mmJSON file of the N, C-alpha and C atoms, coordinates in Angstrom:
{"data_MODEL":{"atom_site":{
"group_PDB":["ATOM","ATOM","ATOM","ATOM","ATOM","ATOM","ATOM","ATOM","ATOM","ATOM","ATOM","ATOM","ATOM","ATOM","ATOM","ATOM","ATOM","ATOM","ATOM","ATOM","ATOM","ATOM","ATOM","ATOM","ATOM","ATOM","ATOM","ATOM","ATOM","ATOM","ATOM","ATOM","ATOM","ATOM","ATOM","ATOM","ATOM","ATOM","ATOM","ATOM","ATOM","ATOM","ATOM","ATOM","ATOM","ATOM","ATOM","ATOM","ATOM","ATOM","ATOM","ATOM","ATOM","ATOM","ATOM","ATOM","ATOM","ATOM","ATOM","ATOM","ATOM","ATOM","ATOM","ATOM","ATOM","ATOM","ATOM","ATOM","ATOM","ATOM","ATOM","ATOM","ATOM","ATOM","ATOM","ATOM","ATOM","ATOM","ATOM","ATOM","ATOM","ATOM","ATOM","ATOM","ATOM","ATOM","ATOM","ATOM","ATOM","ATOM","ATOM","ATOM","ATOM","ATOM","ATOM","ATOM","ATOM","ATOM","ATOM","ATOM","ATOM","ATOM","ATOM","ATOM","ATOM","ATOM","ATOM","ATOM","ATOM","ATOM","ATOM","ATOM","ATOM","ATOM","ATOM","ATOM","ATOM","ATOM","ATOM","ATOM","ATOM","ATOM","ATOM","ATOM","ATOM","ATOM","ATOM","ATOM","ATOM","ATOM","ATOM","ATOM","ATOM","ATOM","ATOM","ATOM","ATOM","ATOM","ATOM","ATOM","ATOM","ATOM","ATOM","ATOM","ATOM","ATOM","ATOM","ATOM","ATOM","ATOM","ATOM","ATOM","ATOM","ATOM","ATOM","ATOM","ATOM","ATOM","ATOM","ATOM","ATOM","ATOM","ATOM","ATOM","ATOM","ATOM","ATOM","ATOM","ATOM","ATOM","ATOM","ATOM","ATOM","ATOM","ATOM","ATOM","ATOM","ATOM","ATOM","ATOM","ATOM","ATOM","ATOM","ATOM","ATOM","ATOM","ATOM","ATOM","ATOM","ATOM","ATOM","ATOM","ATOM","ATOM","ATOM","ATOM","ATOM","ATOM","ATOM","ATOM","ATOM","ATOM","ATOM","ATOM","ATOM","ATOM","ATOM","ATOM","ATOM","ATOM","ATOM","ATOM","ATOM","ATOM","ATOM","ATOM","ATOM","ATOM","ATOM","ATOM","ATOM","ATOM","ATOM","ATOM","ATOM","ATOM","ATOM","ATOM"],
"id":[1,2,3,4,5,6,7,8,9,10,11,12,13,14,15,16,17,18,19,20,21,22,23,24,25,26,27,28,29,30,31,32,33,34,35,36,37,38,39,40,41,42,43,44,45,46,47,48,49,50,51,52,53,54,55,56,57,58,59,60,61,62,63,64,65,66,67,68,69,70,71,72,73,74,75,76,77,78,79,80,81,82,83,84,85,86,87,88,89,90,91,92,93,94,95,96,97,98,99,100,101,102,103,104,105,106,107,108,109,110,111,112,113,114,115,116,117,118,119,120,121,122,123,124,125,126,127,128,129,130,131,132,133,134,135,136,137,138,139,140,141,142,143,144,145,146,147,148,149,150,151,152,153,154,155,156,157,158,159,160,161,162,163,164,165,166,167,168,169,170,171,172,173,174,175,176,177,178,179,180,181,182,183,184,185,186,187,188,189,190,191,192,193,194,195,196,197,198,199,200,201,202,203,204,205,206,207,208,209,210,211,212,213,214,215,216,217,218,219,220,221,222,223,224,225,226,227,228],
"type_symbol":["N","C","C","N","C","C","N","C","C","N","C","C","N","C","C","N","C","C","N","C","C","N","C","C","N","C","C","N","C","C","N","C","C","N","C","C","N","C","C","N","C","C","N","C","C","N","C","C","N","C","C","N","C","C","N","C","C","N","C","C","N","C","C","N","C","C","N","C","C","N","C","C","N","C","C","N","C","C","N","C","C","N","C","C","N","C","C","N","C","C","N","C","C","N","C","C","N","C","C","N","C","C","N","C","C","N","C","C","N","C","C","N","C","C","N","C","C","N","C","C","N","C","C","N","C","C","N","C","C","N","C","C","N","C","C","N","C","C","N","C","C","N","C","C","N","C","C","N","C","C","N","C","C","N","C","C","N","C","C","N","C","C","N","C","C","N","C","C","N","C","C","N","C","C","N","C","C","N","C","C","N","C","C","N","C","C","N","C","C","N","C","C","N","C","C","N","C","C","N","C","C","N","C","C","N","C","C","N","C","C","N","C","C","N","C","C","N","C","C","N","C","C","N","C","C","N","C","C"],
"label_atom_id":["N","CA","C","N","CA","C","N","CA","C","N","CA","C","N","CA","C","N","CA","C","N","CA","C","N","CA","C","N","CA","C","N","CA","C","N","CA","C","N","CA","C","N","CA","C","N","CA","C","N","CA","C","N","CA","C","N","CA","C","N","CA","C","N","CA","C","N","CA","C","N","CA","C","N","CA","C","N","CA","C","N","CA","C","N","CA","C","N","CA","C","N","CA","C","N","CA","C","N","CA","C","N","CA","C","N","CA","C","N","CA","C","N","CA","C","N","CA","C","N","CA","C","N","CA","C","N","CA","C","N","CA","C","N","CA","C","N","CA","C","N","CA","C","N","CA","C","N","CA","C","N","CA","C","N","CA","C","N","CA","C","N","CA","C","N","CA","C","N","CA","C","N","CA","C","N","CA","C","N","CA","C","N","CA","C","N","CA","C","N","CA","C","N","CA","C","N","CA","C","N","CA","C","N","CA","C","N","CA","C","N","CA","C","N","CA","C","N","CA","C","N","CA","C","N","CA","C","N","CA","C","N","CA","C","N","CA","C","N","CA","C","N","CA","C","N","CA","C","N","CA","C","N","CA","C","N","CA","C","N","CA","C","N","CA","C"],
"label_alt_id":[null,null,null,null,null,null,null,null,null,null,null,null,null,null,null,null,null,null,null,null,null,null,null,null,null,null,null,null,null,null,null,null,null,null,null,null,null,null,null,null,null,null,null,null,null,null,null,null,null,null,null,null,null,null,null,null,null,null,null,null,null,null,null,null,null,null,null,null,null,null,null,null,null,null,null,null,null,null,null,null,null,null,null,null,null,null,null,null,null,null,null,null,null,null,null,null,null,null,null,null,null,null,null,null,null,null,null,null,null,null,null,null,null,null,null,null,null,null,null,null,null,null,null,null,null,null,null,null,null,null,null,null,null,null,null,null,null,null,null,null,null,null,null,null,null,null,null,null,null,null,null,null,null,null,null,null,null,null,null,null,null,null,null,null,null,null,null,null,null,null,null,null,null,null,null,null,null,null,null,null,null,null,null,null,null,null,null,null,null,null,null,null,null,null,null,null,null,null,null,null,null,null,null,null,null,null,null,null,null,null,null,null,null,null,null,null,null,null,null,null,null,null,null,null,null,null,null,null],
"label_comp_id":["LEU","LEU","LEU","LEU","LEU","LEU","SER","SER","SER","LEU","LEU","LEU","GLU","GLU","GLU","GLU","GLU","GLU","PRO","PRO","PRO","TRP","TRP","TRP","THR","THR","THR","LEU","LEU","LEU","VAL","VAL","VAL","LEU","LEU","LEU","ASP","ASP","ASP","ASP","ASP","ASP","ALA","ALA","ALA","LEU","LEU","LEU","ALA","ALA","ALA","ASN","ASN","ASN","SER","SER","SER","PHE","PHE","PHE","ILE","ILE","ILE","ALA","ALA","ALA","PRO","PRO","PRO","VAL","VAL","VAL","THR","THR","THR","GLU","GLU","GLU","ASP","ASP","ASP","ILE","ILE","ILE","LYS","LYS","LYS","ASP","ASP","ASP","ASP","ASP","ASP","HIS","HIS","HIS","GLN","GLN","GLN","LEU","LEU","LEU","THR","THR","THR","PHE","PHE","PHE","GLU","GLU","GLU","GLU","GLU","GLU","TYR","TYR","TYR","GLU","GLU","GLU","ARG","ARG","ARG","SER","SER","SER","TRP","TRP","TRP","GLU","GLU","GLU","GLN","GLN","GLN","ASN","ASN","ASN","GLU","GLU","GLU","GLU","GLU","GLU","LEU","LEU","LEU","GLY","GLY","GLY","LEU","LEU","LEU","ASN","ASN","ASN","ASP","ASP","ASP","ILE","ILE","ILE","ASP","ASP","ASP","THR","THR","THR","SER","SER","SER","SER","SER","SER","ALA","ALA","ALA","ASP","ASP","ASP","GLY","GLY","GLY","ALA","ALA","ALA","TYR","TYR","TYR","HIS","HIS","HIS","SER","SER","SER","THR","THR","THR","ASP","ASP","ASP","THR","THR","THR","THR","THR","THR","MET","MET","MET","GLN","GLN","GLN","GLY","GLY","GLY","GLN","GLN","GLN","THR","THR","THR","GLU","GLU","GLU","VAL","VAL","VAL"],
"label_asym_id":["A","A","A","A","A","A","A","A","A","A","A","A","A","A","A","A","A","A","A","A","A","A","A","A","A","A","A","A","A","A","A","A","A","A","A","A","A","A","A","A","A","A","A","A","A","A","A","A","A","A","A","A","A","A","A","A","A","A","A","A","A","A","A","A","A","A","A","A","A","A","A","A","A","A","A","A","A","A","A","A","A","A","A","A","A","A","A","A","A","A","A","A","A","A","A","A","A","A","A","A","A","A","A","A","A","A","A","A","A","A","A","A","A","A","A","A","A","A","A","A","A","A","A","A","A","A","A","A","A","A","A","A","A","A","A","A","A","A","A","A","A","A","A","A","A","A","A","A","A","A","A","A","A","A","A","A","A","A","A","A","A","A","A","A","A","A","A","A","A","A","A","A","A","A","A","A","A","A","A","A","A","A","A","A","A","A","A","A","A","A","A","A","A","A","A","A","A","A","A","A","A","A","A","A","A","A","A","A","A","A","A","A","A","A","A","A","A","A","A","A","A","A","A","A","A","A","A","A"],
"label_entity_id":["1","1","1","1","1","1","1","1","1","1","1","1","1","1","1","1","1","1","1","1","1","1","1","1","1","1","1","1","1","1","1","1","1","1","1","1","1","1","1","1","1","1","1","1","1","1","1","1","1","1","1","1","1","1","1","1","1","1","1","1","1","1","1","1","1","1","1","1","1","1","1","1","1","1","1","1","1","1","1","1","1","1","1","1","1","1","1","1","1","1","1","1","1","1","1","1","1","1","1","1","1","1","1","1","1","1","1","1","1","1","1","1","1","1","1","1","1","1","1","1","1","1","1","1","1","1","1","1","1","1","1","1","1","1","1","1","1","1","1","1","1","1","1","1","1","1","1","1","1","1","1","1","1","1","1","1","1","1","1","1","1","1","1","1","1","1","1","1","1","1","1","1","1","1","1","1","1","1","1","1","1","1","1","1","1","1","1","1","1","1","1","1","1","1","1","1","1","1","1","1","1","1","1","1","1","1","1","1","1","1","1","1","1","1","1","1","1","1","1","1","1","1","1","1","1","1","1","1"],
"label_seq_id":[1,1,1,2,2,2,3,3,3,4,4,4,5,5,5,6,6,6,7,7,7,8,8,8,9,9,9,10,10,10,11,11,11,12,12,12,13,13,13,14,14,14,15,15,15,16,16,16,17,17,17,18,18,18,19,19,19,20,20,20,21,21,21,22,22,22,23,23,23,24,24,24,25,25,25,26,26,26,27,27,27,28,28,28,29,29,29,30,30,30,31,31,31,32,32,32,33,33,33,34,34,34,35,35,35,36,36,36,37,37,37,38,38,38,39,39,39,40,40,40,41,41,41,42,42,42,43,43,43,44,44,44,45,45,45,46,46,46,47,47,47,48,48,48,49,49,49,50,50,50,51,51,51,52,52,52,53,53,53,54,54,54,55,55,55,56,56,56,57,57,57,58,58,58,59,59,59,60,60,60,61,61,61,62,62,62,63,63,63,64,64,64,65,65,65,66,66,66,67,67,67,68,68,68,69,69,69,70,70,70,71,71,71,72,72,72,73,73,73,74,74,74,75,75,75,76,76,76],
"pdbx_PDB_ins_code":[null,null,null,null,null,null,null,null,null,null,null,null,null,null,null,null,null,null,null,null,null,null,null,null,null,null,null,null,null,null,null,null,null,null,null,null,null,null,null,null,null,null,null,null,null,null,null,null,null,null,null,null,null,null,null,null,null,null,null,null,null,null,null,null,null,null,null,null,null,null,null,null,null,null,null,null,null,null,null,null,null,null,null,null,null,null,null,null,null,null,null,null,null,null,null,null,null,null,null,null,null,null,null,null,null,null,null,null,null,null,null,null,null,null,null,null,null,null,null,null,null,null,null,null,null,null,null,null,null,null,null,null,null,null,null,null,null,null,null,null,null,null,null,null,null,null,null,null,null,null,null,null,null,null,null,null,null,null,null,null,null,null,null,null,null,null,null,null,null,null,null,null,null,null,null,null,null,null,null,null,null,null,null,null,null,null,null,null,null,null,null,null,null,null,null,null,null,null,null,null,null,null,null,null,null,null,null,null,null,null,null,null,null,null,null,null,null,null,null,null,null,null,null,null,null,null,null,null],
"Cartn_x":[18.512,18.426,18.173,17.504,17.232,18.5,19.529,20.753,21.729,21.43,22.32,22.299,23.457,23.548,23.517,23.751,23.716,22.3,21.868,20.561,20.589,19.462,19.39,18.035,17.998,16.781,16.523,15.29,14.872,14.043,14.47,13.748,13.196,11.873,11.227,10.842,11.369,10.987,10.151,8.852,7.932,6.98,7.287,6.522,5.077,4.778,3.407,2.691,3.35,2.755,2.287,3.116,2.783,3.396,4.094,4.786,3.947,4.157,3.483,4.41,4.516,5.282,4.294,4.216,3.28,3.825,2.972,3.415,3.638,4.43,4.658,3.576,2.719,1.621,0.309,-0.758,-2.057,-2.58,-2.374,-2.813,-1.576,-1.57,-0.402,-0.062,-1.051,-0.813,0.03,0.039,0.795,2.241,2.595,3.962,4.807,5.521,6.293,7.631,7.907,9.116,8.895,7.63,7.318,7.067,7.577,7.256,6.75,5.834,5.25,5.533,5.956,6.193,5.511,4.617,4.001,4.875,4.962,5.734,5.069,5.366,4.856,5.927,5.48,6.442,7.102,8.341,9.053,8.585,8.888,8.549,9.199,10.433,11.145,10.463,9.983,9.271,7.972,7.235,6.01,6.3,7.381,7.767,8.086,8.828,9.192,7.951,6.933,5.7,4.688,5.023,4.138,2.97,3.093,1.986,1.964,3.07,3.123,2.304,2.073,1.387,-0.082,-0.604,-1.988,-2.913,-3.953,-4.955,-6.131,-6.292,-7.361,-8.526,-8.572,-9.599,-11.014,-11.238,-12.591,-12.938,-11.99,-12.242,-12.453,-11.685,-11.851,-13.259,-13.755,-15.095,-16.152,-15.984,-16.943,-16.867,-15.696,-15.517,-16.166,-16.046,-16.576,-17.994,-18.592,-19.934,-20.97,-21.944,-23.059,-24.303,-24.128,-25.234,-25.981,-27.275,-28.081,-29.101,-28.843,-29.816,-30.041,-29.15,-29.286,-30.123,-30.401,-31.166,-32.613,-33.205,-34.589,-34.825,-33.778,-33.947,-33.746,-34.537,-34.395,-33.782,-33.005,-32.342,-33.302,-33.355,-34.275,-33.523],
"Cartn_y":[8.246,9.096,10.544,10.756,12.133,12.894,12.183,12.864,13.111,12.644,12.875,14.344,14.866,16.263,16.411,15.328,15.346,15.019,15.6,15.213,13.749,13.092,11.693,11.417,10.347,9.955,8.484,8.165,6.778,6.395,5.346,4.878,3.496,3.343,2.049,1.48,0.33,-0.371,-1.559,-1.351,-2.316,-2.814,-3.958,-4.48,-4.811,-5.057,-5.378,-4.212,-3.07,-1.865,-2.115,-2.769,-3.042,-2.032,-1.05,-0.093,1.158,1.785,3.046,3.93,5.176,6.175,7.245,7.498,8.509,9.899,10.799,12.173,12.905,13.958,14.761,15.804,15.951,16.911,16.149,16.861,16.21,15.671,16.408,15.978,15.603,14.399,13.914,14.825,15.508,16.413,17.619,17.941,19.098,18.766,17.492,17.092,17.125,18.212,18.41,17.676,16.963,16.152,14.775,14.388,13.097,13.251,12.323,12.264,10.862,10.78,9.507,9.281,8.076,7.712,6.378,6.342,5.089,4.42,3.123,2.382,1.041,0.455,-0.857,-1.876,-2.976,-4.025,-4.581,-4.961,-5.573,-7.021,-7.608,-8.998,-9.877,-9.554,-10.345,-10.265,-9.079,-8.945,-9.745,-9.657,-10.444,-11.938,-12.353,-13.768,-14.227,-13.419,-13.763,-13.882,-13.073,-13.099,-14.121,-14.804,-15.809,-15.234,-13.989,-13.331,-13.557,-13.978,-14.162,-15.36,-16.329,-17.55,-17.577,-16.484,-16.444,-16.24,-17.086,-16.944,-16.175,-14.928,-14.082,-13.936,-14.753,-14.581,-14.732,-15.674,-15.825,-14.646,-14.152,-12.992,-11.743,-11.612,-10.462,-10.453,-11.623,-11.719,-11.313,-11.733,-11.377,-9.889,-9.341,-7.92,-7.039,-7.44,-6.645,-7.055,-7.929,-8.43,-7.322,-7.389,-6.448,-7.17,-8.31,-9.11,-8.325,-8.188,-7.408,-8.274,-9.577,-10.474,-10.187,-9.522,-9.24,-7.989,-7.199,-5.973,-6.312,-5.593,-5.773,-6.847,-7.582,-8.598,-7.963,-8.417,-7.908,-8.979,-8.549,-9.47,-9.883,-11.18,-11.694,-11.967],
"Cartn_z":[16.755,15.591,15.963,17.092,17.5,17.867,18.298,18.714,17.561,16.374,15.236,14.841,14.556,14.15,12.635,11.921,10.461,9.988,8.882,8.328,7.893,8.006,7.608,6.951,6.201,5.495,5.756,6.087,6.267,5.051,4.358,3.181,3.504,3.374,3.584,2.232,1.91,0.687,1.146,1.232,1.816,0.739,0.162,-0.97,-0.615,0.653,1.049,1.708,1.817,2.411,3.84,4.627,6.028,6.992,6.49,7.347,7.554,8.69,8.964,9.771,9.371,10.118,10.545,11.815,12.311,12.036,11.597,11.348,12.667,12.634,13.84,14.012,13.022,13.087,13.257,13.558,13.724,12.395,11.336,10.008,9.196,8.662,7.926,6.744,6.189,5.059,5.463,6.766,7.244,7.608,7.606,7.945,6.676,6.487,5.264,5.278,6.36,6.401,5.783,5.589,4.997,3.506,2.76,1.335,1.026,0.095,-0.296,-1.764,-2.069,-3.462,-3.711,-4.691,-5.06,-6.106,-6.006,-6.993,-7.22,-8.348,-8.672,-8.297,-7.658,-7.296,-8.547,-8.405,-9.525,-9.687,-10.831,-11.077,-10.019,-9.654,-8.663,-7.289,-6.908,-5.637,-5.671,-6.772,-6.904,-6.863,-7.473,-7.471,-6.049,-5.321,-3.95,-3.064,-3.346,-2.566,-3.089,-4.189,-4.754,-5.526,-5.971,-6.642,-8.152,-8.72,-10.171,-10.637,-9.763,-10.158,-9.763,-9.248,-8.809,-10.01,-10.107,-11.153,-10.555,-10.966,-10.426,-11.396,-12.434,-13.46,-12.887,-11.972,-11.415,-10.513,-9.752,-8.899,-9.745,-10.821,-11.711,-12.296,-12.685,-13.24,-12.227,-10.985,-9.938,-9.624,-9.647,-9.336,-10.396,-11.635,-12.736,-13.12,-12.348,-12.65,-12.531,-13.41,-13.332,-12.848,-12.202,-11.694,-10.62,-10.79,-9.848,-9.133,-9.009,-8.407,-6.931,-6.267,-4.85,-4.591,-5.615,-5.419,-5.083,-4.163,-3.82,-2.771,-2.391,-1.357,0.005,0.976,2.335,3.205,4.164,5.075,6.16,6.465,7.487,8.763],
"occupancy":[1.0,1.0,1.0,1.0,1.0,1.0,1.0,1.0,1.0,1.0,1.0,1.0,1.0,1.0,1.0,1.0,1.0,1.0,1.0,1.0,1.0,1.0,1.0,1.0,1.0,1.0,1.0,1.0,1.0,1.0,1.0,1.0,1.0,1.0,1.0,1.0,1.0,1.0,1.0,1.0,1.0,1.0,1.0,1.0,1.0,1.0,1.0,1.0,1.0,1.0,1.0,1.0,1.0,1.0,1.0,1.0,1.0,1.0,1.0,1.0,1.0,1.0,1.0,1.0,1.0,1.0,1.0,1.0,1.0,1.0,1.0,1.0,1.0,1.0,1.0,1.0,1.0,1.0,1.0,1.0,1.0,1.0,1.0,1.0,1.0,1.0,1.0,1.0,1.0,1.0,1.0,1.0,1.0,1.0,1.0,1.0,1.0,1.0,1.0,1.0,1.0,1.0,1.0,1.0,1.0,1.0,1.0,1.0,1.0,1.0,1.0,1.0,1.0,1.0,1.0,1.0,1.0,1.0,1.0,1.0,1.0,1.0,1.0,1.0,1.0,1.0,1.0,1.0,1.0,1.0,1.0,1.0,1.0,1.0,1.0,1.0,1.0,1.0,1.0,1.0,1.0,1.0,1.0,1.0,1.0,1.0,1.0,1.0,1.0,1.0,1.0,1.0,1.0,1.0,1.0,1.0,1.0,1.0,1.0,1.0,1.0,1.0,1.0,1.0,1.0,1.0,1.0,1.0,1.0,1.0,1.0,1.0,1.0,1.0,1.0,1.0,1.0,1.0,1.0,1.0,1.0,1.0,1.0,1.0,1.0,1.0,1.0,1.0,1.0,1.0,1.0,1.0,1.0,1.0,1.0,1.0,1.0,1.0,1.0,1.0,1.0,1.0,1.0,1.0,1.0,1.0,1.0,1.0,1.0,1.0,1.0,1.0,1.0,1.0,1.0,1.0,1.0,1.0,1.0,1.0,1.0,1.0,1.0,1.0,1.0,1.0,1.0,1.0],
"B_iso_or_equiv":[0.0,0.0,0.0,0.0,0.0,0.0,0.0,0.0,0.0,0.0,0.0,0.0,0.0,0.0,0.0,0.0,0.0,0.0,0.0,0.0,0.0,0.0,0.0,0.0,0.0,0.0,0.0,0.0,0.0,0.0,0.0,0.0,0.0,0.0,0.0,0.0,0.0,0.0,0.0,0.0,0.0,0.0,0.0,0.0,0.0,0.0,0.0,0.0,0.0,0.0,0.0,0.0,0.0,0.0,0.0,0.0,0.0,0.0,0.0,0.0,0.0,0.0,0.0,0.0,0.0,0.0,0.0,0.0,0.0,0.0,0.0,0.0,0.0,0.0,0.0,0.0,0.0,0.0,0.0,0.0,0.0,0.0,0.0,0.0,0.0,0.0,0.0,0.0,0.0,0.0,0.0,0.0,0.0,0.0,0.0,0.0,0.0,0.0,0.0,0.0,0.0,0.0,0.0,0.0,0.0,0.0,0.0,0.0,0.0,0.0,0.0,0.0,0.0,0.0,0.0,0.0,0.0,0.0,0.0,0.0,0.0,0.0,0.0,0.0,0.0,0.0,0.0,0.0,0.0,0.0,0.0,0.0,0.0,0.0,0.0,0.0,0.0,0.0,0.0,0.0,0.0,0.0,0.0,0.0,0.0,0.0,0.0,0.0,0.0,0.0,0.0,0.0,0.0,0.0,0.0,0.0,0.0,0.0,0.0,0.0,0.0,0.0,0.0,0.0,0.0,0.0,0.0,0.0,0.0,0.0,0.0,0.0,0.0,0.0,0.0,0.0,0.0,0.0,0.0,0.0,0.0,0.0,0.0,0.0,0.0,0.0,0.0,0.0,0.0,0.0,0.0,0.0,0.0,0.0,0.0,0.0,0.0,0.0,0.0,0.0,0.0,0.0,0.0,0.0,0.0,0.0,0.0,0.0,0.0,0.0,0.0,0.0,0.0,0.0,0.0,0.0,0.0,0.0,0.0,0.0,0.0,0.0,0.0,0.0,0.0,0.0,0.0,0.0],
"pdbx_formal_charge":[null,null,null,null,null,null,null,null,null,null,null,null,null,null,null,null,null,null,null,null,null,null,null,null,null,null,null,null,null,null,null,null,null,null,null,null,null,null,null,null,null,null,null,null,null,null,null,null,null,null,null,null,null,null,null,null,null,null,null,null,null,null,null,null,null,null,null,null,null,null,null,null,null,null,null,null,null,null,null,null,null,null,null,null,null,null,null,null,null,null,null,null,null,null,null,null,null,null,null,null,null,null,null,null,null,null,null,null,null,null,null,null,null,null,null,null,null,null,null,null,null,null,null,null,null,null,null,null,null,null,null,null,null,null,null,null,null,null,null,null,null,null,null,null,null,null,null,null,null,null,null,null,null,null,null,null,null,null,null,null,null,null,null,null,null,null,null,null,null,null,null,null,null,null,null,null,null,null,null,null,null,null,null,null,null,null,null,null,null,null,null,null,null,null,null,null,null,null,null,null,null,null,null,null,null,null,null,null,null,null,null,null,null,null,null,null,null,null,null,null,null,null,null,null,null,null,null,null],
"auth_seq_id":[1,1,1,2,2,2,3,3,3,4,4,4,5,5,5,6,6,6,7,7,7,8,8,8,9,9,9,10,10,10,11,11,11,12,12,12,13,13,13,14,14,14,15,15,15,16,16,16,17,17,17,18,18,18,19,19,19,20,20,20,21,21,21,22,22,22,23,23,23,24,24,24,25,25,25,26,26,26,27,27,27,28,28,28,29,29,29,30,30,30,31,31,31,32,32,32,33,33,33,34,34,34,35,35,35,36,36,36,37,37,37,38,38,38,39,39,39,40,40,40,41,41,41,42,42,42,43,43,43,44,44,44,45,45,45,46,46,46,47,47,47,48,48,48,49,49,49,50,50,50,51,51,51,52,52,52,53,53,53,54,54,54,55,55,55,56,56,56,57,57,57,58,58,58,59,59,59,60,60,60,61,61,61,62,62,62,63,63,63,64,64,64,65,65,65,66,66,66,67,67,67,68,68,68,69,69,69,70,70,70,71,71,71,72,72,72,73,73,73,74,74,74,75,75,75,76,76,76],
"auth_comp_id":["LEU","LEU","LEU","LEU","LEU","LEU","SER","SER","SER","LEU","LEU","LEU","GLU","GLU","GLU","GLU","GLU","GLU","PRO","PRO","PRO","TRP","TRP","TRP","THR","THR","THR","LEU","LEU","LEU","VAL","VAL","VAL","LEU","LEU","LEU","ASP","ASP","ASP","ASP","ASP","ASP","ALA","ALA","ALA","LEU","LEU","LEU","ALA","ALA","ALA","ASN","ASN","ASN","SER","SER","SER","PHE","PHE","PHE","ILE","ILE","ILE","ALA","ALA","ALA","PRO","PRO","PRO","VAL","VAL","VAL","THR","THR","THR","GLU","GLU","GLU","ASP","ASP","ASP","ILE","ILE","ILE","LYS","LYS","LYS","ASP","ASP","ASP","ASP","ASP","ASP","HIS","HIS","HIS","GLN","GLN","GLN","LEU","LEU","LEU","THR","THR","THR","PHE","PHE","PHE","GLU","GLU","GLU","GLU","GLU","GLU","TYR","TYR","TYR","GLU","GLU","GLU","ARG","ARG","ARG","SER","SER","SER","TRP","TRP","TRP","GLU","GLU","GLU","GLN","GLN","GLN","ASN","ASN","ASN","GLU","GLU","GLU","GLU","GLU","GLU","LEU","LEU","LEU","GLY","GLY","GLY","LEU","LEU","LEU","ASN","ASN","ASN","ASP","ASP","ASP","ILE","ILE","ILE","ASP","ASP","ASP","THR","THR","THR","SER","SER","SER","SER","SER","SER","ALA","ALA","ALA","ASP","ASP","ASP","GLY","GLY","GLY","ALA","ALA","ALA","TYR","TYR","TYR","HIS","HIS","HIS","SER","SER","SER","THR","THR","THR","ASP","ASP","ASP","THR","THR","THR","THR","THR","THR","MET","MET","MET","GLN","GLN","GLN","GLY","GLY","GLY","GLN","GLN","GLN","THR","THR","THR","GLU","GLU","GLU","VAL","VAL","VAL"],
"auth_asym_id":["A","A","A","A","A","A","A","A","A","A","A","A","A","A","A","A","A","A","A","A","A","A","A","A","A","A","A","A","A","A","A","A","A","A","A","A","A","A","A","A","A","A","A","A","A","A","A","A","A","A","A","A","A","A","A","A","A","A","A","A","A","A","A","A","A","A","A","A","A","A","A","A","A","A","A","A","A","A","A","A","A","A","A","A","A","A","A","A","A","A","A","A","A","A","A","A","A","A","A","A","A","A","A","A","A","A","A","A","A","A","A","A","A","A","A","A","A","A","A","A","A","A","A","A","A","A","A","A","A","A","A","A","A","A","A","A","A","A","A","A","A","A","A","A","A","A","A","A","A","A","A","A","A","A","A","A","A","A","A","A","A","A","A","A","A","A","A","A","A","A","A","A","A","A","A","A","A","A","A","A","A","A","A","A","A","A","A","A","A","A","A","A","A","A","A","A","A","A","A","A","A","A","A","A","A","A","A","A","A","A","A","A","A","A","A","A","A","A","A","A","A","A","A","A","A","A","A","A"],
"auth_atom_id":["N","CA","C","N","CA","C","N","CA","C","N","CA","C","N","CA","C","N","CA","C","N","CA","C","N","CA","C","N","CA","C","N","CA","C","N","CA","C","N","CA","C","N","CA","C","N","CA","C","N","CA","C","N","CA","C","N","CA","C","N","CA","C","N","CA","C","N","CA","C","N","CA","C","N","CA","C","N","CA","C","N","CA","C","N","CA","C","N","CA","C","N","CA","C","N","CA","C","N","CA","C","N","CA","C","N","CA","C","N","CA","C","N","CA","C","N","CA","C","N","CA","C","N","CA","C","N","CA","C","N","CA","C","N","CA","C","N","CA","C","N","CA","C","N","CA","C","N","CA","C","N","CA","C","N","CA","C","N","CA","C","N","CA","C","N","CA","C","N","CA","C","N","CA","C","N","CA","C","N","CA","C","N","CA","C","N","CA","C","N","CA","C","N","CA","C","N","CA","C","N","CA","C","N","CA","C","N","CA","C","N","CA","C","N","CA","C","N","CA","C","N","CA","C","N","CA","C","N","CA","C","N","CA","C","N","CA","C","N","CA","C","N","CA","C","N","CA","C","N","CA","C","N","CA","C","N","CA","C","N","CA","C","N","CA","C"],
"pdbx_PDB_model_num":[1,1,1,1,1,1,1,1,1,1,1,1,1,1,1,1,1,1,1,1,1,1,1,1,1,1,1,1,1,1,1,1,1,1,1,1,1,1,1,1,1,1,1,1,1,1,1,1,1,1,1,1,1,1,1,1,1,1,1,1,1,1,1,1,1,1,1,1,1,1,1,1,1,1,1,1,1,1,1,1,1,1,1,1,1,1,1,1,1,1,1,1,1,1,1,1,1,1,1,1,1,1,1,1,1,1,1,1,1,1,1,1,1,1,1,1,1,1,1,1,1,1,1,1,1,1,1,1,1,1,1,1,1,1,1,1,1,1,1,1,1,1,1,1,1,1,1,1,1,1,1,1,1,1,1,1,1,1,1,1,1,1,1,1,1,1,1,1,1,1,1,1,1,1,1,1,1,1,1,1,1,1,1,1,1,1,1,1,1,1,1,1,1,1,1,1,1,1,1,1,1,1,1,1,1,1,1,1,1,1,1,1,1,1,1,1,1,1,1,1,1,1,1,1,1,1,1,1]
}}}
């Protein structure tokens, strides 16, 4: 790709966000050749990954819990 004389664009459509492209600068914010676009997975992508059938209701309840029973306890 470095020897190409024509401009080119690499598009990664990574539904699980497992890809990483290193910036050419020390700080990724300074690399103006990179653009980031957030998107929501389609129903079909979620279906392919098995995410449409997951029941997260118990995890949602734990995440939003205001239970404070662990406060004030010390680890032994």
